[in-house]
mmCIF file with all atom_site columns, C-alpha atoms in Angstrom:
data_model
loop_
_atom_site.group_PDB
_atom_site.id
_atom_site.type_symbol
_atom_site.label_atom_id
_atom_site.label_alt_id
_atom_site.label_comp_id
_atom_site.label_asym_id
_atom_site.label_entity_id
_atom_site.label_seq_id
_atom_site.pdbx_PDB_ins_code
_atom_site.Cartn_x
_atom_site.Cartn_y
_atom_site.Cartn_z
_atom_site.occupancy
_atom_site.B_iso_or_equiv
_atom_site.pdbx_formal_charge
_atom_site.auth_seq_id
_atom_site.auth_comp_id
_atom_site.auth_asym_id
_atom_site.auth_atom_id
_atom_site.pdbx_PDB_model_num
ATOM 1   C CA . MET A 1 1   ? 63.663  133.326 131.993 1.00 0.00 ? 53  MET A CA 1
ATOM 2   C CA . LYS A 1 2   ? 66.396  132.714 134.543 1.00 0.00 ? 54  LYS A CA 1
ATOM 3   C CA . PRO A 1 3   ? 65.644  130.604 137.646 1.00 0.00 ? 55  PRO A CA 1
ATOM 4   C CA . LYS A 1 4   ? 66.214  133.644 139.857 1.00 0.00 ? 56  LYS A CA 1
ATOM 5   C CA . GLU A 1 5   ? 63.610  135.585 137.911 1.00 0.00 ? 57  GLU A CA 1
ATOM 6   C CA . ILE A 1 6   ? 61.129  132.737 138.346 1.00 0.00 ? 58  ILE A CA 1
ATOM 7   C CA . MET A 1 7   ? 61.669  132.866 142.098 1.00 0.00 ? 59  MET A CA 1
ATOM 8   C CA . LEU A 1 8   ? 61.151  136.627 142.139 1.00 0.00 ? 60  LEU A CA 1
ATOM 9   C CA . ASN A 1 9   ? 57.779  136.204 140.444 1.00 0.00 ? 61  ASN A CA 1
ATOM 10  C CA . THR A 1 10  ? 56.650  133.359 142.718 1.00 0.00 ? 62  THR A CA 1
ATOM 11  C CA . PRO A 1 11  ? 53.909  134.228 145.242 1.00 0.00 ? 63  PRO A CA 1
ATOM 12  C CA . LEU A 1 12  ? 55.078  134.327 148.861 1.00 0.00 ? 64  LEU A CA 1
ATOM 13  C CA . GLU A 1 13  ? 53.002  131.297 149.832 1.00 0.00 ? 65  GLU A CA 1
ATOM 14  C CA . SER A 1 14  ? 54.547  129.264 147.002 1.00 0.00 ? 66  SER A CA 1
ATOM 15  C CA . LYS A 1 15  ? 58.039  130.318 148.091 1.00 0.00 ? 67  LYS A CA 1
ATOM 16  C CA . ASP A 1 16  ? 57.285  129.162 151.631 1.00 0.00 ? 68  ASP A CA 1
ATOM 17  C CA . ASN A 1 17  ? 55.997  125.840 150.329 1.00 0.00 ? 69  ASN A CA 1
ATOM 18  C CA . MET A 1 18  ? 59.114  125.477 148.199 1.00 0.00 ? 70  MET A CA 1
ATOM 19  C CA . LEU A 1 19  ? 61.379  126.136 151.181 1.00 0.00 ? 71  LEU A CA 1
ATOM 20  C CA . ASP A 1 20  ? 59.451  123.625 153.278 1.00 0.00 ? 72  ASP A CA 1
ATOM 21  C CA . GLN A 1 21  ? 59.745  121.048 150.503 1.00 0.00 ? 73  GLN A CA 1
ATOM 22  C CA . ILE A 1 22  ? 63.497  121.612 150.154 1.00 0.00 ? 74  ILE A CA 1
ATOM 23  C CA . GLY A 1 23  ? 63.910  121.037 153.885 1.00 0.00 ? 75  GLY A CA 1
ATOM 24  C CA . ASP A 1 24  ? 61.795  117.896 153.921 1.00 0.00 ? 76  ASP A CA 1
ATOM 25  C CA . ASP A 1 25  ? 63.561  116.553 150.831 1.00 0.00 ? 77  ASP A CA 1
ATOM 26  C CA . HIS A 1 26  ? 66.970  116.706 152.556 1.00 0.00 ? 78  HIS A CA 1
ATOM 27  C CA . ILE A 1 27  ? 68.684  118.783 149.885 1.00 0.00 ? 79  ILE A CA 1
ATOM 28  C CA . MET A 1 28  ? 72.505  119.016 149.943 1.00 0.00 ? 80  MET A CA 1
ATOM 29  C CA . THR A 1 29  ? 73.980  121.837 147.864 1.00 0.00 ? 81  THR A CA 1
ATOM 30  C CA . ASN A 1 30  ? 77.694  121.283 148.438 1.00 0.00 ? 82  ASN A CA 1
ATOM 31  C CA . ILE A 1 31  ? 80.179  118.799 149.907 1.00 0.00 ? 83  ILE A CA 1
ATOM 32  C CA . SER A 1 32  ? 81.658  121.653 151.934 1.00 0.00 ? 84  SER A CA 1
ATOM 33  C CA . THR A 1 33  ? 79.592  123.081 154.772 1.00 0.00 ? 85  THR A CA 1
ATOM 34  C CA . PRO A 1 34  ? 78.103  126.383 153.495 1.00 0.00 ? 86  PRO A CA 1
ATOM 35  C CA . LEU A 1 35  ? 80.095  129.105 155.232 1.00 0.00 ? 87  LEU A CA 1
ATOM 36  C CA . ARG A 1 36  ? 80.520  132.773 154.460 1.00 0.00 ? 88  ARG A CA 1
ATOM 37  C CA . ALA A 1 37  ? 84.007  134.107 153.751 1.00 0.00 ? 89  ALA A CA 1
ATOM 38  C CA . ASP A 1 38  ? 83.905  136.095 157.005 1.00 0.00 ? 90  ASP A CA 1
ATOM 39  C CA . ALA A 1 39  ? 82.618  133.174 159.105 1.00 0.00 ? 91  ALA A CA 1
ATOM 40  C CA . PHE A 1 40  ? 85.408  133.550 161.671 1.00 0.00 ? 92  PHE A CA 1
ATOM 41  C CA . ALA A 1 41  ? 85.826  137.321 161.686 1.00 0.00 ? 93  ALA A CA 1
ATOM 42  C CA . LEU A 1 42  ? 84.190  137.400 165.128 1.00 0.00 ? 94  LEU A CA 1
ATOM 43  C CA . ASP A 1 43  ? 85.852  135.663 168.051 1.00 0.00 ? 95  ASP A CA 1
ATOM 44  C CA . ASP A 1 44  ? 83.934  133.101 170.096 1.00 0.00 ? 96  ASP A CA 1
ATOM 45  C CA . ASP A 1 45  ? 83.172  135.493 172.954 1.00 0.00 ? 97  ASP A CA 1
ATOM 46  C CA . MET A 1 46  ? 81.545  137.970 170.592 1.00 0.00 ? 98  MET A CA 1
ATOM 47  C CA . LYS A 1 47  ? 79.551  135.222 168.891 1.00 0.00 ? 99  LYS A CA 1
ATOM 48  C CA . ILE A 1 48  ? 78.261  134.061 172.273 1.00 0.00 ? 100 ILE A CA 1
ATOM 49  C CA . GLU A 1 49  ? 77.284  137.609 173.206 1.00 0.00 ? 101 GLU A CA 1
ATOM 50  C CA . LEU A 1 50  ? 75.394  138.179 169.944 1.00 0.00 ? 102 LEU A CA 1
ATOM 51  C CA . ILE A 1 51  ? 73.671  134.772 169.924 1.00 0.00 ? 103 ILE A CA 1
ATOM 52  C CA . GLU A 1 52  ? 72.587  135.322 173.526 1.00 0.00 ? 104 GLU A CA 1
ATOM 53  C CA . LYS A 1 53  ? 70.950  138.614 172.551 1.00 0.00 ? 105 LYS A CA 1
ATOM 54  C CA . HIS A 1 54  ? 69.195  137.211 169.491 1.00 0.00 ? 106 HIS A CA 1
ATOM 55  C CA . PHE A 1 55  ? 68.043  134.026 171.203 1.00 0.00 ? 107 PHE A CA 1
ATOM 56  C CA . LYS A 1 56  ? 66.516  136.124 173.963 1.00 0.00 ? 108 LYS A CA 1
ATOM 57  C CA . ASP A 1 57  ? 64.654  138.010 171.209 1.00 0.00 ? 109 ASP A CA 1
ATOM 58  C CA . ILE A 1 58  ? 63.328  134.694 169.891 1.00 0.00 ? 110 ILE A CA 1
ATOM 59  C CA . MET A 1 59  ? 62.136  133.695 173.352 1.00 0.00 ? 111 MET A CA 1
ATOM 60  C CA . ASP A 1 60  ? 60.471  137.088 173.791 1.00 0.00 ? 112 ASP A CA 1
ATOM 61  C CA . ILE A 1 61  ? 58.705  136.720 170.434 1.00 0.00 ? 113 ILE A CA 1
ATOM 62  C CA . LEU A 1 62  ? 57.426  133.290 171.511 1.00 0.00 ? 114 LEU A CA 1
ATOM 63  C CA . GLY A 1 63  ? 55.915  134.941 174.554 1.00 0.00 ? 115 GLY A CA 1
ATOM 64  C CA . LEU A 1 64  ? 58.228  133.447 177.170 1.00 0.00 ? 116 LEU A CA 1
ATOM 65  C CA . ASP A 1 65  ? 58.975  135.419 180.315 1.00 0.00 ? 117 ASP A CA 1
ATOM 66  C CA . THR A 1 66  ? 62.761  135.787 180.139 1.00 0.00 ? 118 THR A CA 1
ATOM 67  C CA . THR A 1 67  ? 62.817  137.364 183.593 1.00 0.00 ? 119 THR A CA 1
ATOM 68  C CA . ASP A 1 68  ? 61.608  134.101 185.129 1.00 0.00 ? 120 ASP A CA 1
ATOM 69  C CA . GLU A 1 69  ? 64.246  132.413 187.303 1.00 0.00 ? 121 GLU A CA 1
ATOM 70  C CA . SER A 1 70  ? 64.123  129.239 185.214 1.00 0.00 ? 122 SER A CA 1
ATOM 71  C CA . LEU A 1 71  ? 64.436  131.019 181.850 1.00 0.00 ? 123 LEU A CA 1
ATOM 72  C CA . LYS A 1 72  ? 66.619  134.069 182.361 1.00 0.00 ? 124 LYS A CA 1
ATOM 73  C CA . GLY A 1 73  ? 69.860  132.129 181.920 1.00 0.00 ? 125 GLY A CA 1
ATOM 74  C CA . THR A 1 74  ? 68.660  130.197 178.887 1.00 0.00 ? 126 THR A CA 1
ATOM 75  C CA . PRO A 1 75  ? 69.878  132.615 176.158 1.00 0.00 ? 127 PRO A CA 1
ATOM 76  C CA . LYS A 1 76  ? 73.436  132.529 177.542 1.00 0.00 ? 128 LYS A CA 1
ATOM 77  C CA . ARG A 1 77  ? 73.360  128.761 177.975 1.00 0.00 ? 129 ARG A CA 1
ATOM 78  C CA . VAL A 1 78  ? 72.149  128.241 174.411 1.00 0.00 ? 130 VAL A CA 1
ATOM 79  C CA . ALA A 1 79  ? 74.757  130.646 173.022 1.00 0.00 ? 131 ALA A CA 1
ATOM 80  C CA . LYS A 1 80  ? 77.615  128.891 174.816 1.00 0.00 ? 132 LYS A CA 1
ATOM 81  C CA . MET A 1 81  ? 76.284  125.496 173.765 1.00 0.00 ? 133 MET A CA 1
ATOM 82  C CA . TYR A 1 82  ? 76.114  126.540 170.101 1.00 0.00 ? 134 TYR A CA 1
ATOM 83  C CA . VAL A 1 83  ? 79.610  128.023 169.941 1.00 0.00 ? 135 VAL A CA 1
ATOM 84  C CA . ASN A 1 84  ? 81.575  125.783 172.316 1.00 0.00 ? 136 ASN A CA 1
ATOM 85  C CA . GLU A 1 85  ? 79.819  122.470 171.875 1.00 0.00 ? 137 GLU A CA 1
ATOM 86  C CA . VAL A 1 86  ? 77.234  121.441 169.297 1.00 0.00 ? 138 VAL A CA 1
ATOM 87  C CA . PHE A 1 87  ? 78.529  123.685 166.471 1.00 0.00 ? 139 PHE A CA 1
ATOM 88  C CA . SER A 1 88  ? 82.207  123.758 167.439 1.00 0.00 ? 140 SER A CA 1
ATOM 89  C CA . GLY A 1 89  ? 83.033  121.679 164.345 1.00 0.00 ? 141 GLY A CA 1
ATOM 90  C CA . LEU A 1 90  ? 82.371  124.705 162.135 1.00 0.00 ? 142 LEU A CA 1
ATOM 91  C CA . ASN A 1 91  ? 85.697  126.198 163.153 1.00 0.00 ? 143 ASN A CA 1
ATOM 92  C CA . PRO A 1 92  ? 88.678  124.530 161.421 1.00 0.00 ? 144 PRO A CA 1
ATOM 93  C CA . LYS A 1 93  ? 90.896  125.381 164.405 1.00 0.00 ? 145 LYS A CA 1
ATOM 94  C CA . ASN A 1 94  ? 88.985  122.673 166.301 1.00 0.00 ? 146 ASN A CA 1
ATOM 95  C CA . MET A 1 95  ? 89.962  119.948 163.820 1.00 0.00 ? 147 MET A CA 1
ATOM 96  C CA . PRO A 1 96  ? 91.775  117.270 165.875 1.00 0.00 ? 148 PRO A CA 1
ATOM 97  C CA . ALA A 1 97  ? 95.488  116.872 165.229 1.00 0.00 ? 149 ALA A CA 1
ATOM 98  C CA . MET A 1 98  ? 96.195  113.710 163.266 1.00 0.00 ? 150 MET A CA 1
ATOM 99  C CA . THR A 1 99  ? 99.355  111.938 164.473 1.00 0.00 ? 151 THR A CA 1
ATOM 100 C CA . LEU A 1 100 ? 100.284 108.809 162.545 1.00 0.00 ? 152 LEU A CA 1
ATOM 101 C CA . PHE A 1 101 ? 102.420 105.918 163.757 1.00 0.00 ? 153 PHE A CA 1
ATOM 102 C CA . SER A 1 102 ? 104.347 103.255 161.886 1.00 0.00 ? 154 SER A CA 1
ATOM 103 C CA . ASN A 1 103 ? 102.474 100.020 161.304 1.00 0.00 ? 155 ASN A CA 1
ATOM 104 C CA . ASN A 1 104 ? 105.163 97.999  163.090 1.00 0.00 ? 156 ASN A CA 1
ATOM 105 C CA . TYR A 1 105 ? 102.990 94.892  163.259 1.00 0.00 ? 157 TYR A CA 1
ATOM 106 C CA . LYS A 1 106 ? 102.618 94.892  159.459 1.00 0.00 ? 158 LYS A CA 1
ATOM 107 C CA . TYR A 1 107 ? 98.889  94.413  159.927 1.00 0.00 ? 159 TYR A CA 1
ATOM 108 C CA . GLY A 1 108 ? 97.451  94.350  156.424 1.00 0.00 ? 160 GLY A CA 1
ATOM 109 C CA . GLU A 1 109 ? 93.774  93.561  156.990 1.00 0.00 ? 161 GLU A CA 1
ATOM 110 C CA . MET A 1 110 ? 91.014  96.053  157.633 1.00 0.00 ? 162 MET A CA 1
ATOM 111 C CA . LEU A 1 111 ? 90.727  97.768  160.963 1.00 0.00 ? 163 LEU A CA 1
ATOM 112 C CA . VAL A 1 112 ? 87.107  98.428  161.902 1.00 0.00 ? 164 VAL A CA 1
ATOM 113 C CA . GLU A 1 113 ? 85.915  100.888 164.521 1.00 0.00 ? 165 GLU A CA 1
ATOM 114 C CA . ARG A 1 114 ? 82.175  100.504 164.844 1.00 0.00 ? 166 ARG A CA 1
ATOM 115 C CA . ASP A 1 115 ? 79.367  102.116 166.823 1.00 0.00 ? 167 ASP A CA 1
ATOM 116 C CA . ILE A 1 116 ? 80.975  105.555 167.133 1.00 0.00 ? 168 ILE A CA 1
ATOM 117 C CA . GLN A 1 117 ? 78.166  107.539 168.746 1.00 0.00 ? 169 GLN A CA 1
ATOM 118 C CA . PHE A 1 118 ? 77.617  111.073 167.495 1.00 0.00 ? 170 PHE A CA 1
ATOM 119 C CA . TYR A 1 119 ? 75.158  113.931 167.908 1.00 0.00 ? 171 TYR A CA 1
ATOM 120 C CA . SER A 1 120 ? 74.624  116.400 165.091 1.00 0.00 ? 172 SER A CA 1
ATOM 121 C CA . HIS A 1 121 ? 71.957  118.869 163.947 1.00 0.00 ? 173 HIS A CA 1
ATOM 122 C CA . CYS A 1 122 ? 69.922  118.946 160.750 1.00 0.00 ? 174 CYS A CA 1
ATOM 123 C CA . GLU A 1 123 ? 70.781  122.154 158.905 1.00 0.00 ? 175 GLU A CA 1
ATOM 124 C CA . HIS A 1 124 ? 67.213  122.479 157.591 1.00 0.00 ? 176 HIS A CA 1
ATOM 125 C CA . HIS A 1 125 ? 65.434  122.593 160.960 1.00 0.00 ? 177 HIS A CA 1
ATOM 126 C CA . PHE A 1 126 ? 68.249  122.757 163.548 1.00 0.00 ? 178 PHE A CA 1
ATOM 127 C CA . VAL A 1 127 ? 66.970  119.674 165.365 1.00 0.00 ? 179 VAL A CA 1
ATOM 128 C CA . PRO A 1 128 ? 69.150  116.701 166.394 1.00 0.00 ? 180 PRO A CA 1
ATOM 129 C CA . ILE A 1 129 ? 70.545  113.928 164.240 1.00 0.00 ? 181 ILE A CA 1
ATOM 130 C CA . VAL A 1 130 ? 71.631  111.080 166.516 1.00 0.00 ? 182 VAL A CA 1
ATOM 131 C CA . GLY A 1 131 ? 73.432  108.019 165.276 1.00 0.00 ? 183 GLY A CA 1
ATOM 132 C CA . LYS A 1 132 ? 76.478  105.836 164.938 1.00 0.00 ? 184 LYS A CA 1
ATOM 133 C CA . ALA A 1 133 ? 79.360  105.806 162.500 1.00 0.00 ? 185 ALA A CA 1
ATOM 134 C CA . HIS A 1 134 ? 81.234  102.671 161.452 1.00 0.00 ? 186 HIS A CA 1
ATOM 135 C CA . ILE A 1 135 ? 84.707  103.119 159.965 1.00 0.00 ? 187 ILE A CA 1
ATOM 136 C CA . ALA A 1 136 ? 87.209  100.793 158.340 1.00 0.00 ? 188 ALA A CA 1
ATOM 137 C CA . TYR A 1 137 ? 90.599  101.384 156.807 1.00 0.00 ? 189 TYR A CA 1
ATOM 138 C CA . ILE A 1 138 ? 93.535  99.353  155.564 1.00 0.00 ? 190 ILE A CA 1
ATOM 139 C CA . SER A 1 139 ? 96.921  100.745 156.498 1.00 0.00 ? 191 SER A CA 1
ATOM 140 C CA . SER A 1 140 ? 99.267  101.950 153.776 1.00 0.00 ? 192 SER A CA 1
ATOM 141 C CA . GLY A 1 141 ? 102.138 101.793 156.276 1.00 0.00 ? 193 GLY A CA 1
ATOM 142 C CA . LYS A 1 142 ? 100.764 104.120 158.947 1.00 0.00 ? 194 LYS A CA 1
ATOM 143 C CA . VAL A 1 143 ? 98.143  103.752 161.671 1.00 0.00 ? 195 VAL A CA 1
ATOM 144 C CA . ILE A 1 144 ? 96.258  106.227 163.838 1.00 0.00 ? 196 ILE A CA 1
ATOM 145 C CA . GLY A 1 145 ? 95.050  106.145 167.439 1.00 0.00 ? 197 GLY A CA 1
ATOM 146 C CA . LEU A 1 146 ? 91.509  104.818 167.742 1.00 0.00 ? 198 LEU A CA 1
ATOM 147 C CA . SER A 1 147 ? 90.354  107.860 169.682 1.00 0.00 ? 199 SER A CA 1
ATOM 148 C CA . LYS A 1 148 ? 91.253  110.018 166.673 1.00 0.00 ? 200 LYS A CA 1
ATOM 149 C CA . LEU A 1 149 ? 88.675  108.170 164.574 1.00 0.00 ? 201 LEU A CA 1
ATOM 150 C CA . HIS A 1 150 ? 86.036  109.173 167.120 1.00 0.00 ? 202 HIS A CA 1
ATOM 151 C CA . ARG A 1 151 ? 87.301  112.755 167.135 1.00 0.00 ? 203 ARG A CA 1
ATOM 152 C CA . ILE A 1 152 ? 87.125  113.046 163.348 1.00 0.00 ? 204 ILE A CA 1
ATOM 153 C CA . VAL A 1 153 ? 83.534  111.790 163.332 1.00 0.00 ? 205 VAL A CA 1
ATOM 154 C CA . ASN A 1 154 ? 82.512  114.188 166.061 1.00 0.00 ? 206 ASN A CA 1
ATOM 155 C CA . HIS A 1 155 ? 84.304  117.152 164.502 1.00 0.00 ? 207 HIS A CA 1
ATOM 156 C CA . TYR A 1 156 ? 82.151  116.882 161.383 1.00 0.00 ? 208 TYR A CA 1
ATOM 157 C CA . ALA A 1 157 ? 79.039  116.028 163.391 1.00 0.00 ? 209 ALA A CA 1
ATOM 158 C CA . ARG A 1 158 ? 79.322  119.205 165.462 1.00 0.00 ? 210 ARG A CA 1
ATOM 159 C CA . ARG A 1 159 ? 77.884  121.542 162.873 1.00 0.00 ? 211 ARG A CA 1
ATOM 160 C CA . PRO A 1 160 ? 74.570  121.961 161.060 1.00 0.00 ? 212 PRO A CA 1
ATOM 161 C CA . GLN A 1 161 ? 74.633  118.968 158.735 1.00 0.00 ? 213 GLN A CA 1
ATOM 162 C CA . VAL A 1 162 ? 73.141  116.864 155.998 1.00 0.00 ? 214 VAL A CA 1
ATOM 163 C CA . GLN A 1 163 ? 73.949  113.199 156.557 1.00 0.00 ? 215 GLN A CA 1
ATOM 164 C CA . GLU A 1 164 ? 75.163  112.617 153.005 1.00 0.00 ? 216 GLU A CA 1
ATOM 165 C CA . ARG A 1 165 ? 77.611  115.515 153.303 1.00 0.00 ? 217 ARG A CA 1
ATOM 166 C CA . MET A 1 166 ? 78.794  114.409 156.727 1.00 0.00 ? 218 MET A CA 1
ATOM 167 C CA . THR A 1 167 ? 79.537  110.913 155.390 1.00 0.00 ? 219 THR A CA 1
ATOM 168 C CA . ILE A 1 168 ? 81.642  112.302 152.537 1.00 0.00 ? 220 ILE A CA 1
ATOM 169 C CA . GLN A 1 169 ? 83.443  114.790 154.779 1.00 0.00 ? 221 GLN A CA 1
ATOM 170 C CA . ILE A 1 170 ? 84.419  112.073 157.252 1.00 0.00 ? 222 ILE A CA 1
ATOM 171 C CA . GLY A 1 171 ? 85.540  109.737 154.482 1.00 0.00 ? 223 GLY A CA 1
ATOM 172 C CA . ASN A 1 172 ? 87.637  112.395 152.748 1.00 0.00 ? 224 ASN A CA 1
ATOM 173 C CA . ALA A 1 173 ? 89.205  113.498 156.045 1.00 0.00 ? 225 ALA A CA 1
ATOM 174 C CA . LEU A 1 174 ? 90.149  109.920 156.912 1.00 0.00 ? 226 LEU A CA 1
ATOM 175 C CA . LYS A 1 175 ? 91.587  109.329 153.439 1.00 0.00 ? 227 LYS A CA 1
ATOM 176 C CA . GLU A 1 176 ? 93.789  112.406 153.803 1.00 0.00 ? 228 GLU A CA 1
ATOM 177 C CA . ALA A 1 177 ? 94.776  111.777 157.424 1.00 0.00 ? 229 ALA A CA 1
ATOM 178 C CA . LEU A 1 178 ? 95.590  108.088 156.976 1.00 0.00 ? 230 LEU A CA 1
ATOM 179 C CA . GLU A 1 179 ? 97.277  108.527 153.585 1.00 0.00 ? 231 GLU A CA 1
ATOM 180 C CA . THR A 1 180 ? 95.324  105.637 152.104 1.00 0.00 ? 232 THR A CA 1
ATOM 181 C CA . GLU A 1 181 ? 92.554  105.225 149.550 1.00 0.00 ? 233 GLU A CA 1
ATOM 182 C CA . ASP A 1 182 ? 91.214  102.181 151.383 1.00 0.00 ? 234 ASP A CA 1
ATOM 183 C CA . ILE A 1 183 ? 88.471  103.776 153.473 1.00 0.00 ? 235 ILE A CA 1
ATOM 184 C CA . ALA A 1 184 ? 84.910  102.734 154.299 1.00 0.00 ? 236 ALA A CA 1
ATOM 185 C CA . VAL A 1 185 ? 82.339  104.710 156.271 1.00 0.00 ? 237 VAL A CA 1
ATOM 186 C CA . ILE A 1 186 ? 78.743  103.883 157.148 1.00 0.00 ? 238 ILE A CA 1
ATOM 187 C CA . ILE A 1 187 ? 76.497  106.229 159.089 1.00 0.00 ? 239 ILE A CA 1
ATOM 188 C CA . ASP A 1 188 ? 73.215  105.021 160.565 1.00 0.00 ? 240 ASP A CA 1
ATOM 189 C CA . ALA A 1 189 ? 71.210  107.838 162.143 1.00 0.00 ? 241 ALA A CA 1
ATOM 190 C CA . ASP A 1 190 ? 67.840  108.977 163.435 1.00 0.00 ? 242 ASP A CA 1
ATOM 191 C CA . HIS A 1 191 ? 66.670  112.412 162.291 1.00 0.00 ? 243 HIS A CA 1
ATOM 192 C CA . PHE A 1 192 ? 64.452  114.333 164.665 1.00 0.00 ? 244 PHE A CA 1
ATOM 193 C CA . CYS A 1 193 ? 63.173  116.388 161.723 1.00 0.00 ? 245 CYS A CA 1
ATOM 194 C CA . VAL A 1 194 ? 61.555  113.110 160.602 1.00 0.00 ? 246 VAL A CA 1
ATOM 195 C CA . SER A 1 195 ? 60.618  111.618 163.970 1.00 0.00 ? 247 SER A CA 1
ATOM 196 C CA . SER A 1 196 ? 59.446  114.711 165.885 1.00 0.00 ? 248 SER A CA 1
ATOM 197 C CA . ARG A 1 197 ? 57.826  116.808 163.119 1.00 0.00 ? 249 ARG A CA 1
ATOM 198 C CA . GLY A 1 198 ? 56.583  116.441 159.560 1.00 0.00 ? 250 GLY A CA 1
ATOM 199 C CA . VAL A 1 199 ? 55.743  112.784 158.957 1.00 0.00 ? 251 VAL A CA 1
ATOM 200 C CA . ALA A 1 200 ? 56.562  112.025 162.636 1.00 0.00 ? 252 ALA A CA 1
ATOM 201 C CA . ASP A 1 201 ? 57.961  108.586 161.773 1.00 0.00 ? 253 ASP A CA 1
ATOM 202 C CA . GLN A 1 202 ? 59.802  107.249 164.800 1.00 0.00 ? 254 GLN A CA 1
ATOM 203 C CA . SER A 1 203 ? 60.610  103.822 163.370 1.00 0.00 ? 255 SER A CA 1
ATOM 204 C CA . SER A 1 204 ? 62.916  104.648 160.464 1.00 0.00 ? 256 SER A CA 1
ATOM 205 C CA . SER A 1 205 ? 66.618  105.443 160.302 1.00 0.00 ? 257 SER A CA 1
ATOM 206 C CA . THR A 1 206 ? 68.825  106.817 157.533 1.00 0.00 ? 258 THR A CA 1
ATOM 207 C CA . VAL A 1 207 ? 71.918  104.939 156.311 1.00 0.00 ? 259 VAL A CA 1
ATOM 208 C CA . THR A 1 208 ? 74.656  106.440 154.126 1.00 0.00 ? 260 THR A CA 1
ATOM 209 C CA . SER A 1 209 ? 77.953  104.962 152.972 1.00 0.00 ? 261 SER A CA 1
ATOM 210 C CA . TYR A 1 210 ? 81.357  105.862 151.550 1.00 0.00 ? 262 TYR A CA 1
ATOM 211 C CA . TYR A 1 211 ? 83.586  103.255 149.894 1.00 0.00 ? 263 TYR A CA 1
ATOM 212 C CA . LYS A 1 212 ? 86.990  103.944 148.374 1.00 0.00 ? 264 LYS A CA 1
ATOM 213 C CA . GLY A 1 213 ? 89.964  101.858 147.279 1.00 0.00 ? 265 GLY A CA 1
ATOM 214 C CA . VAL A 1 214 ? 89.638  98.145  147.979 1.00 0.00 ? 266 VAL A CA 1
ATOM 215 C CA . PHE A 1 215 ? 86.210  98.726  149.532 1.00 0.00 ? 267 PHE A CA 1
ATOM 216 C CA . SER A 1 216 ? 84.882  99.311  146.023 1.00 0.00 ? 268 SER A CA 1
ATOM 217 C CA . ASN A 1 217 ? 85.292  95.537  145.658 1.00 0.00 ? 269 ASN A CA 1
ATOM 218 C CA . PRO A 1 218 ? 81.953  93.857  146.572 1.00 0.00 ? 270 PRO A CA 1
ATOM 219 C CA . LEU A 1 219 ? 83.675  91.060  148.492 1.00 0.00 ? 271 LEU A CA 1
ATOM 220 C CA . LYS A 1 220 ? 85.710  93.420  150.665 1.00 0.00 ? 272 LYS A CA 1
ATOM 221 C CA . ARG A 1 221 ? 82.643  95.577  151.176 1.00 0.00 ? 273 ARG A CA 1
ATOM 222 C CA . GLU A 1 222 ? 80.614  92.546  152.270 1.00 0.00 ? 274 GLU A CA 1
ATOM 223 C CA . GLU A 1 223 ? 83.334  91.618  154.766 1.00 0.00 ? 275 GLU A CA 1
ATOM 224 C CA . PHE A 1 224 ? 83.097  95.101  156.250 1.00 0.00 ? 276 PHE A CA 1
ATOM 225 C CA . LEU A 1 225 ? 79.309  94.923  156.429 1.00 0.00 ? 277 LEU A CA 1
ATOM 226 C CA . GLN A 1 226 ? 79.458  91.572  158.186 1.00 0.00 ? 278 GLN A CA 1
ATOM 227 C CA . LEU A 1 227 ? 81.853  92.977  160.771 1.00 0.00 ? 279 LEU A CA 1
ATOM 228 C CA . VAL A 1 228 ? 79.711  96.031  161.331 1.00 0.00 ? 280 VAL A CA 1
ATOM 229 C CA . LYS A 1 229 ? 76.401  94.153  161.490 1.00 0.00 ? 281 LYS A CA 1
ATOM 230 C CA . LEU A 1 230 ? 74.049  97.091  161.137 1.00 0.00 ? 282 LEU A CA 1
ATOM 231 C CA . ARG A 1 231 ? 71.193  97.068  163.605 1.00 0.00 ? 283 ARG A CA 1
ATOM 232 C CA . GLU A 1 232 ? 68.164  95.097  162.545 1.00 0.00 ? 284 GLU A CA 1
ATOM 233 C CA . ALA A 1 233 ? 64.708  96.631  162.314 1.00 0.00 ? 285 ALA A CA 1
#
């Protein structure tokens, strides 16, 4: 029997339990963010209009009085926030332009940009992921403005995410932009789907890493880790 057929014969309660378990187990299905082929068929204004309508429906279903002065603007605010801010990284047109400069100083050691603050959202529960990214690269003859490293991190953070995927996406984007294999990325983040629901553990954090080129060497990796100095428990 095919897996799909098994799912079709699974009682509704079991399906719900399975979906809950998948969410809690932090499943990642693909390195690319799951997007439909027509993801950008609608312009941003139309997306805001539709999200506003549907979010108002959600509020109504919850029993909130959307005519109240404090709440009546909430659907529009949420819609604009989703499209223009927290999920703006879904649209490839918002990818920051990557301008490279000659490495005139012939600097051949690693450059480390640490503690890049980011805010993302867990794609399983749509609650925040808050953390810091630490990046290192060794120039292959070109360098990039430091602010661009922050912009790359935040571009991939501003979408529904899984931390493992986000780490790989940032690493691959840096490798392509900087034209070097020598890339290291560490992400250290707090997941509200862990701290505010489910096990409600507010003391843990999640750490993921990406090492390519010379950073596959344990000694070079250790040098990077010493420079980053991940926060202590």
